Tab-separated table of C-alpha atoms and ligand atoms in Angstrom:
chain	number	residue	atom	x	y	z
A	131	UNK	CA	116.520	69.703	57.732
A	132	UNK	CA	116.887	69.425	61.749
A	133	UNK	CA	113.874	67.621	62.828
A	134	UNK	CA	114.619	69.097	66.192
A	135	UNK	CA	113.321	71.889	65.941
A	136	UNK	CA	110.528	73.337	67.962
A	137	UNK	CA	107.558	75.693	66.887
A	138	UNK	CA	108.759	78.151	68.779
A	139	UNK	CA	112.375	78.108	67.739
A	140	UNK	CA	110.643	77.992	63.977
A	141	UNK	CA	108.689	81.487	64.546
A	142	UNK	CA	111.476	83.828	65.907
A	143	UNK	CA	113.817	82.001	63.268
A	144	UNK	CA	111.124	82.690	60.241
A	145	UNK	CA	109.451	85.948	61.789
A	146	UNK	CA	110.928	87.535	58.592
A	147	UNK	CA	108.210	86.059	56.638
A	148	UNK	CA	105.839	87.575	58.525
A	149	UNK	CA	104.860	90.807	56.659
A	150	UNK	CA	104.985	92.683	60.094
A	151	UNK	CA	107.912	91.272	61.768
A	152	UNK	CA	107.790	92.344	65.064
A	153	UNK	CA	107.020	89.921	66.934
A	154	UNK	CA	103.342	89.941	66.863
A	155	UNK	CA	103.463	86.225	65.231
A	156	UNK	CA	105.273	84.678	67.836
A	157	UNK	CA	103.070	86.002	70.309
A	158	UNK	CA	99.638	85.114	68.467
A	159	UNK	CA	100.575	81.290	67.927
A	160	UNK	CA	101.924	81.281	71.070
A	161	UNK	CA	98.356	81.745	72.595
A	162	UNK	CA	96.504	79.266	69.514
A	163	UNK	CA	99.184	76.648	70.766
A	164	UNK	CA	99.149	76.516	74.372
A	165	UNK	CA	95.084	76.266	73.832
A	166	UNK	CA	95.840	73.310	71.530
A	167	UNK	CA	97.576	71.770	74.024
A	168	UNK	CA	94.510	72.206	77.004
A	169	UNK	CA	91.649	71.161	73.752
A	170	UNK	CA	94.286	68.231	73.440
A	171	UNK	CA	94.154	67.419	77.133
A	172	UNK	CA	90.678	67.584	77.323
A	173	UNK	CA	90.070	65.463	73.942
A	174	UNK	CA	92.092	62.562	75.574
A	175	UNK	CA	89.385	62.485	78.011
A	176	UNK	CA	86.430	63.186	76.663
A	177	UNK	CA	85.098	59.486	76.241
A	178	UNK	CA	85.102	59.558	80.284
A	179	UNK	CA	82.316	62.638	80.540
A	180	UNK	CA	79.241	60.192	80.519
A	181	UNK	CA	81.041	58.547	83.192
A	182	UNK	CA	81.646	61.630	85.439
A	183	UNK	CA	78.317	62.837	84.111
A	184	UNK	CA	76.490	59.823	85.825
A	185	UNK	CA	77.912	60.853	88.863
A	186	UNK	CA	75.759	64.384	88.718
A	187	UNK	CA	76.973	65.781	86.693
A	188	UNK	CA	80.112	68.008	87.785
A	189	UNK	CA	83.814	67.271	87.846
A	190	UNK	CA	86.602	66.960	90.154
A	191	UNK	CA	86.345	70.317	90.980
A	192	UNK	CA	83.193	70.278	91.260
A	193	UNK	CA	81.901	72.071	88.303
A	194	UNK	CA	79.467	71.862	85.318
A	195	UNK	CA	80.847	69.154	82.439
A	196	UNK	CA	80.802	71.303	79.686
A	197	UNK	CA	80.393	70.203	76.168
A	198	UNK	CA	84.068	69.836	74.184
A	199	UNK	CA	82.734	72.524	71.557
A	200	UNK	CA	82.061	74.914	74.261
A	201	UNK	CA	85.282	73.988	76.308
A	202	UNK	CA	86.984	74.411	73.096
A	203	UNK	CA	85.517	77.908	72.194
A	204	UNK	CA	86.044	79.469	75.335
A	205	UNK	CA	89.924	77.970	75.667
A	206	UNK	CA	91.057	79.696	72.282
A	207	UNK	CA	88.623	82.864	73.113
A	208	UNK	CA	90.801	83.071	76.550
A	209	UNK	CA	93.718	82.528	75.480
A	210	UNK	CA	93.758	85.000	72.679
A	211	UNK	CA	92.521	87.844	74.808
A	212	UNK	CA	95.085	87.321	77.594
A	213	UNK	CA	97.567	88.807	75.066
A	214	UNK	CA	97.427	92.208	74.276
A	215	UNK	CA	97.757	91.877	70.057
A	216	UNK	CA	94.147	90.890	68.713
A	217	UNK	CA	91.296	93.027	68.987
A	218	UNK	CA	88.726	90.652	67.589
A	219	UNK	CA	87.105	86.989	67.246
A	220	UNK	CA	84.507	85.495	65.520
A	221	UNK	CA	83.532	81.795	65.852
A	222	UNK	CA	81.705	79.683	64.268
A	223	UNK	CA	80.473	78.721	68.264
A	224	UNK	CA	79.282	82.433	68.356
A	225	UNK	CA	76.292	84.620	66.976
A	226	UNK	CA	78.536	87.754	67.115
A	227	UNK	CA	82.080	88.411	67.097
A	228	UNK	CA	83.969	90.308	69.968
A	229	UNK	CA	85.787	92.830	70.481
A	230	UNK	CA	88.597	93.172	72.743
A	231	UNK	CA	89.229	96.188	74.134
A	232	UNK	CA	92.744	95.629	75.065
A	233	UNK	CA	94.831	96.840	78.327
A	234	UNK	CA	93.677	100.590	78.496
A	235	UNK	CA	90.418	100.286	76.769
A	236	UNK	CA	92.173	101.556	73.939
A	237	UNK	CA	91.498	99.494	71.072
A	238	UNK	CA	95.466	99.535	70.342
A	239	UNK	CA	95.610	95.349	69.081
A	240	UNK	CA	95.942	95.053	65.113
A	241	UNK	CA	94.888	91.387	64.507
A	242	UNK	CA	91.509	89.556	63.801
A	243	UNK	CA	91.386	86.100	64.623
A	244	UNK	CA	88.097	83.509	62.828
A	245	UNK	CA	87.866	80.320	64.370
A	246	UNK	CA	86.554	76.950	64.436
A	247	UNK	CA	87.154	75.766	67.781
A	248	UNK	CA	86.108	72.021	67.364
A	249	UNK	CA	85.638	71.144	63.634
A	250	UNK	CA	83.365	67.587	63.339
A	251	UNK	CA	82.414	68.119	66.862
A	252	UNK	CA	80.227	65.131	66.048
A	253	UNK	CA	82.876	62.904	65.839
A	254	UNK	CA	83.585	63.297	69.964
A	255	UNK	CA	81.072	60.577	70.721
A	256	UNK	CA	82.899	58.108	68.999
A	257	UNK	CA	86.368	58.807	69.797
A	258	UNK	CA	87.454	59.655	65.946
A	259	UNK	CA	89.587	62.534	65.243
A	260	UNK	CA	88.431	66.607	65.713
A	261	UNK	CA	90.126	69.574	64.526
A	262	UNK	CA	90.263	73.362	65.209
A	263	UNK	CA	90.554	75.580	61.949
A	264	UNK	CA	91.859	79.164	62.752
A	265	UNK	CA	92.414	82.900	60.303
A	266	UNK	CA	94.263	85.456	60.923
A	267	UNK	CA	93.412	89.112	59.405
A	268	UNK	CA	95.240	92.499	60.144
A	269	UNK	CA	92.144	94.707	61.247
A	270	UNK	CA	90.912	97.360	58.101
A	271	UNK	CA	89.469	100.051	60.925
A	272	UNK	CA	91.848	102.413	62.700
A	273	UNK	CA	93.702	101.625	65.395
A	274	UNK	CA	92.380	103.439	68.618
A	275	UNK	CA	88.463	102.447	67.478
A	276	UNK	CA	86.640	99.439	68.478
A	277	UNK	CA	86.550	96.544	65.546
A	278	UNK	CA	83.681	96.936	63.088
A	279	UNK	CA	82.021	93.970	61.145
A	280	UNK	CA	84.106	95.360	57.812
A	281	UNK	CA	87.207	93.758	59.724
A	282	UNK	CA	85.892	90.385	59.642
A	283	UNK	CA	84.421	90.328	56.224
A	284	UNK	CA	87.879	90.487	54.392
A	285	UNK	CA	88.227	88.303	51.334
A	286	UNK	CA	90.526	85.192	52.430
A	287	UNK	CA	93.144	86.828	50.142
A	288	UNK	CA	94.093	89.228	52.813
A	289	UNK	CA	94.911	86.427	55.650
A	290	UNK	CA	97.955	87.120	57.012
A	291	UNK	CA	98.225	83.554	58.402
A	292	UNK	CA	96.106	80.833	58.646
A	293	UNK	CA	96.424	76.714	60.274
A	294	UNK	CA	94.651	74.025	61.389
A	295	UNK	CA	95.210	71.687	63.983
A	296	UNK	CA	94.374	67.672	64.649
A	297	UNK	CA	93.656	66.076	67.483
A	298	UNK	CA	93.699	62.770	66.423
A	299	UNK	CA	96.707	59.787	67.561
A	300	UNK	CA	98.794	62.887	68.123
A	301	UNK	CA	98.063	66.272	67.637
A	302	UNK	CA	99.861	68.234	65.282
A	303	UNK	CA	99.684	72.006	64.629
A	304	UNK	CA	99.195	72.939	60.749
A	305	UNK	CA	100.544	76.457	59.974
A	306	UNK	CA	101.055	79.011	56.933
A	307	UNK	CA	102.412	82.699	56.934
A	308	UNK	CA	101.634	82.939	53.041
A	309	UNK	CA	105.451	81.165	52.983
A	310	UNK	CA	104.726	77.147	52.084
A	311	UNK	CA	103.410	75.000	54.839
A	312	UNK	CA	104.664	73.550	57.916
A	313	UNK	CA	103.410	71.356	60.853
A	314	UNK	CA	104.418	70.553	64.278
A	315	UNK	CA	103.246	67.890	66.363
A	316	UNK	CA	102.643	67.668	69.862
A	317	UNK	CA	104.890	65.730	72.227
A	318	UNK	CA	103.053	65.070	74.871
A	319	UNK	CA	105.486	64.181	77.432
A	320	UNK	CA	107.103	67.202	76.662
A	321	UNK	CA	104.498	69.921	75.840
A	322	UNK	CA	106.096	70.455	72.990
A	323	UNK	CA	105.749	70.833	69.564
A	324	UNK	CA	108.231	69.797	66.948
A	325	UNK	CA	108.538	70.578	63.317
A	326	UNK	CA	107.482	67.369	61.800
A	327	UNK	CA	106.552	67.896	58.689
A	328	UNK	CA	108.200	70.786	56.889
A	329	UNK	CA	107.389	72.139	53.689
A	330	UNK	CA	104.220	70.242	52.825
A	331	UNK	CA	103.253	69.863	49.683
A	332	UNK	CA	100.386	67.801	47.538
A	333	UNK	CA	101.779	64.821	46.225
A	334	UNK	CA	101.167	64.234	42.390
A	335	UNK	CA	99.815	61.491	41.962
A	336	UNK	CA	96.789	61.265	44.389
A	337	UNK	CA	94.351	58.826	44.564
A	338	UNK	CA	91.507	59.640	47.664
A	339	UNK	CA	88.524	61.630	46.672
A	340	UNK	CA	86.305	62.844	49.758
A	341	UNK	CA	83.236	63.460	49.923
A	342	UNK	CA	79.660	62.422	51.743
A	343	UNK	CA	78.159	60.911	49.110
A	344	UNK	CA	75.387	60.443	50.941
A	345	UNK	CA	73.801	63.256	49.994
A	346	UNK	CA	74.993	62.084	45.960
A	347	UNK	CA	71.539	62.142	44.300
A	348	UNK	CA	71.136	65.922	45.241
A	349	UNK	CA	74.780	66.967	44.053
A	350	UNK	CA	75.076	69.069	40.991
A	351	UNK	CA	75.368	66.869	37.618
A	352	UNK	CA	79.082	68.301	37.438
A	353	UNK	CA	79.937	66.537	40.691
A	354	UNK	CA	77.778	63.114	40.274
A	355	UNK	CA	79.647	63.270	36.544
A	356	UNK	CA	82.818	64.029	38.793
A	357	UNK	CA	82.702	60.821	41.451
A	358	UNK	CA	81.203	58.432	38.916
A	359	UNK	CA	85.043	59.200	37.038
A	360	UNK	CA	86.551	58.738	40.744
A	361	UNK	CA	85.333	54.764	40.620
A	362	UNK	CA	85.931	54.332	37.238
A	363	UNK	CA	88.060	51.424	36.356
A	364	UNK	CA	90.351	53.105	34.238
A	365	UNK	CA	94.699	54.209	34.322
A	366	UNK	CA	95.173	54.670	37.620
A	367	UNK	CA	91.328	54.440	38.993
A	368	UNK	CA	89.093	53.746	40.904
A	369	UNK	CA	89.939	56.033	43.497
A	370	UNK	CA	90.087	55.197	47.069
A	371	UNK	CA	86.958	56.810	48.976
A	372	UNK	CA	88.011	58.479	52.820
A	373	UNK	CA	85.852	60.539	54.745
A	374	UNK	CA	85.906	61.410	58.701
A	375	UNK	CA	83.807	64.219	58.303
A	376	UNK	CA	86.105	66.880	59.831
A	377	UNK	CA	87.483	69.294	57.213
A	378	UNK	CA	90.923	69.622	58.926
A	379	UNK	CA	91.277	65.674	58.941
A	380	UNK	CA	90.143	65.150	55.915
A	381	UNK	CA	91.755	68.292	54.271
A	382	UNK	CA	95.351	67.150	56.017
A	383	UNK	CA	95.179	63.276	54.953
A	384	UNK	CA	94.242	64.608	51.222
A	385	UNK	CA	97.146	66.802	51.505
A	386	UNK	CA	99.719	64.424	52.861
A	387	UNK	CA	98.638	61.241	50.716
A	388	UNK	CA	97.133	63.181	47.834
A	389	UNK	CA	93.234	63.288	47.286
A	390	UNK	CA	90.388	65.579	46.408
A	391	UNK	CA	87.787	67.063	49.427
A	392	UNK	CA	84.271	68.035	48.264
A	393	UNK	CA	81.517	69.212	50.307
A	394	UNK	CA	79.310	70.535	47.400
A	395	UNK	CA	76.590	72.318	46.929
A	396	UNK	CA	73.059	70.017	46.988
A	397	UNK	CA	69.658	70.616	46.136
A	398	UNK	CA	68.790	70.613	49.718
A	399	UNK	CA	71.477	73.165	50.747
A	400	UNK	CA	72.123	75.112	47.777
A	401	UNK	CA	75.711	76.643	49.903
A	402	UNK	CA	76.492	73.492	50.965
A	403	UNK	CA	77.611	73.420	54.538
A	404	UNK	CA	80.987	74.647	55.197
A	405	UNK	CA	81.678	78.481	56.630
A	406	UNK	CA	83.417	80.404	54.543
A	407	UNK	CA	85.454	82.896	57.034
A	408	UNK	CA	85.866	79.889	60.165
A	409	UNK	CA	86.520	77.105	57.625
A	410	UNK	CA	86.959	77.107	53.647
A	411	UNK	CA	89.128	80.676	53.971
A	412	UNK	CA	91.771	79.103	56.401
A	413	UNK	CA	91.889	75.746	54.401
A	414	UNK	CA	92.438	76.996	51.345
A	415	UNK	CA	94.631	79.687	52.635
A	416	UNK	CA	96.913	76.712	53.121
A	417	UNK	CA	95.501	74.788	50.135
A	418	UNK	CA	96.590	77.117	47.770
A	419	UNK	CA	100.438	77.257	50.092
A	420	UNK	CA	100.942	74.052	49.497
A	421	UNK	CA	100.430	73.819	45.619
A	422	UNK	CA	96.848	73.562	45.541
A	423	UNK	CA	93.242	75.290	44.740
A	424	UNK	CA	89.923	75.533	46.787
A	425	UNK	CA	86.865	76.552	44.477
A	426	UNK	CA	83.130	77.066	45.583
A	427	UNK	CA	82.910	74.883	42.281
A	428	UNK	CA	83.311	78.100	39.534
A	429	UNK	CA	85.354	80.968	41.576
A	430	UNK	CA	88.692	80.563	44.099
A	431	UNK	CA	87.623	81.067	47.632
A	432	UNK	CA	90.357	83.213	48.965
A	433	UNK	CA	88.888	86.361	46.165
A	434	UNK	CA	84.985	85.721	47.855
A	435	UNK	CA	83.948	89.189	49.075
A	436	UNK	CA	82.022	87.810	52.640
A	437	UNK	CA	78.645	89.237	53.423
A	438	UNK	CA	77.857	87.734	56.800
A	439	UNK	CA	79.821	86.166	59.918
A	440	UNK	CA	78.550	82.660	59.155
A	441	UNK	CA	77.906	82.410	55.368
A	442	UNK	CA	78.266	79.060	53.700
A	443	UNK	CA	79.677	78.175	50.673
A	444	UNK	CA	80.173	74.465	48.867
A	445	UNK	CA	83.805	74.008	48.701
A	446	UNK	CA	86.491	71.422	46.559
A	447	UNK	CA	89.894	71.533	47.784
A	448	UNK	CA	92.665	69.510	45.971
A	449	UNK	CA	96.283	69.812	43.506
A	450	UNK	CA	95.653	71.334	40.168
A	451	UNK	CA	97.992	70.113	37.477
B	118	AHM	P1	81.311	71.328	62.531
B	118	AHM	O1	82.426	72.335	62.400
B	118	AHM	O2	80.062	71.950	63.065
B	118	AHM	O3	81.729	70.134	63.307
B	118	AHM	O4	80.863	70.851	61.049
B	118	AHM	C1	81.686	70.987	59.946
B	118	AHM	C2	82.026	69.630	59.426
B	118	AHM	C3	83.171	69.600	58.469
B	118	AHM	O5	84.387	69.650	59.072
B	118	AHM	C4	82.932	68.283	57.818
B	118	AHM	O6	83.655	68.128	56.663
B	118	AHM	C5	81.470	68.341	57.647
B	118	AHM	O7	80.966	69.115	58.693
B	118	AHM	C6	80.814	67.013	57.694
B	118	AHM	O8	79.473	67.166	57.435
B	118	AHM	P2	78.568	65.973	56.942
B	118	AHM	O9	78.275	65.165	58.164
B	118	AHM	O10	77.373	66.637	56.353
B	118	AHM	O11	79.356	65.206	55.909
B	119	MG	MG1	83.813	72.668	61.168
């Protein structure tokens, strides 16, 4: 494999794998990387905003410090509408999704992009890792009319690509046309990304199991049964325990090293937390690519029929075998 390859030269050499190769892919990452690369920028210097803050408030150029979520949010949002393919986004930063109108006002894009612009935004204040989670959907309503909620409530089983991105000690772009799973990190020096880690798959013989087990006495017996096996001392257990409370770090460490993510349901929120169309679709989307399974604990994820923008669902994510 030539590890010099970029993620650009990787799209236009794999747009066959797209199901409607015609450039549309190329064009559509294009915009999710290049606002990577500004979140990334940004990230690096978010630890200084209480600093500039202090100062009143406003930046260099003399404007508002806005919050990395909302910086986040709007960067992807832009980014994706400056290019005339998708006609939709919903966010998890949003009540409502938008619709794009396109060049003409003509409603002519195809695609439907879900998003989670900063995944464990609460993980900014202490300089651990974030994420952004994104979906990717053909629309179902006819081109020519403006997008309709039935485009964004598509079971996960009709993504036509889905990735994930880290921004942690480099930031590396997590991707999946329904064809296995690749990632490219960032260099920075560079502005480019290179195909780092090709054809990812789960490792066998994983030993992490995530999960907050914080909330452990108001998990379903299934899972309490479940961890208590994790620590047993037994073959190859007790488990090692990892959790940074962002899905797309966890989810990628369990994925590279092999390990089990679990954000169950609890007596306190019966869904658990996770959104099913910004974050448990595109995750197990690529899940499932790279030999895996996501469950809401009894059905696969990607066949949930979605009812509402921000519905939750409890979510396990690991290898079957
Ligand atoms: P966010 O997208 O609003 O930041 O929240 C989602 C995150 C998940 O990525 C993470 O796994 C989970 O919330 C952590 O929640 P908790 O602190 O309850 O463990
Ligand atoms: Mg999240």
């Amino acid at each position: 494999m030539d590890r010099s390859i970029t993620l650009g030269e990787f799209i236009i050499e794999n747009q066959a794998d797209f199901p409607y190769a015609n450039g549309e892919l190329s064009r559509l990452i294009n915009a999710i990387q290049l606002a990577a690369k500004v979140v990334t920028h940004e990230v690096n210097k978010a630890g200084l905003v209480d600093i500039i803050g202090s100062v009143g408030g406003t930046n260099i150029q003399g404007e508002e410090q806005q919050k990395l979520d909302v910086f986040a949010n709007e960067t992807f949002i832009n980014s994706l509408v400056n290019r005339e393919i998708v006609c939709g986004i919903a966010s998890e930063e949003n009540d409502n999704f938008i619709t794009i109108q396109g060049q003409n006002n003509d409603h002519r894009n195809k695609y439907i992009v879900l998003m989670d612009p900063l995944d464990g935004s609460s993980n900014i204040d202490v300089n651990a890792s974030v994420g952004t989670i994104f979906s990717i959907y053909r629309r179902v309503t006819p081109v020519g009319t403006p997008v309709t909620m039935e485009d964004f409530l598509q079971p996960g089983n009709l993504q036509v690509a889905a990735g994930y991105i880290v921004y942690g000690t480099s930031t590396i772009i997590v991707l999946s046309t329904g064809n296995g799973v690749n990632g490219f990190t960032l260099n920075p020096a560079l502005g480019v990304y290179y195909l780092s880690h090709p054809n990812i798959k789960f490792p066998e013989d994983g030993r992490i199991y995530s999960v907050n087990e914080g909330g452990y006495l108001q998990f379903p017996q299934g899972i309490k049964k479940y961890i208590k096996y994790c620590q047993e001392e037994k073959e190859n257990r007790p488990y090692t325990s990892r959790y940074i409370g962002s899905l797309a770090n966890d989810m990628h460490r369990n994925m590279l090293k092999g390990g089990i993510y679990m954000y169950p349901s609890s007596t306190k929120n019966p869904n658990g937390k996770l959104r099913l169309l910004y974050e448990c679709n595109p995750m197990a989307f690529i899940i499932e690519q790279a030999g895996g399974a996501a469950i809401d604990g009894y059905n696969r994820i990607l066949d949930l029929k979605p009812t509402e923008l921000h519905q939750r669902v409890p979510f396990i994510g690991a290898l079957v075998n």
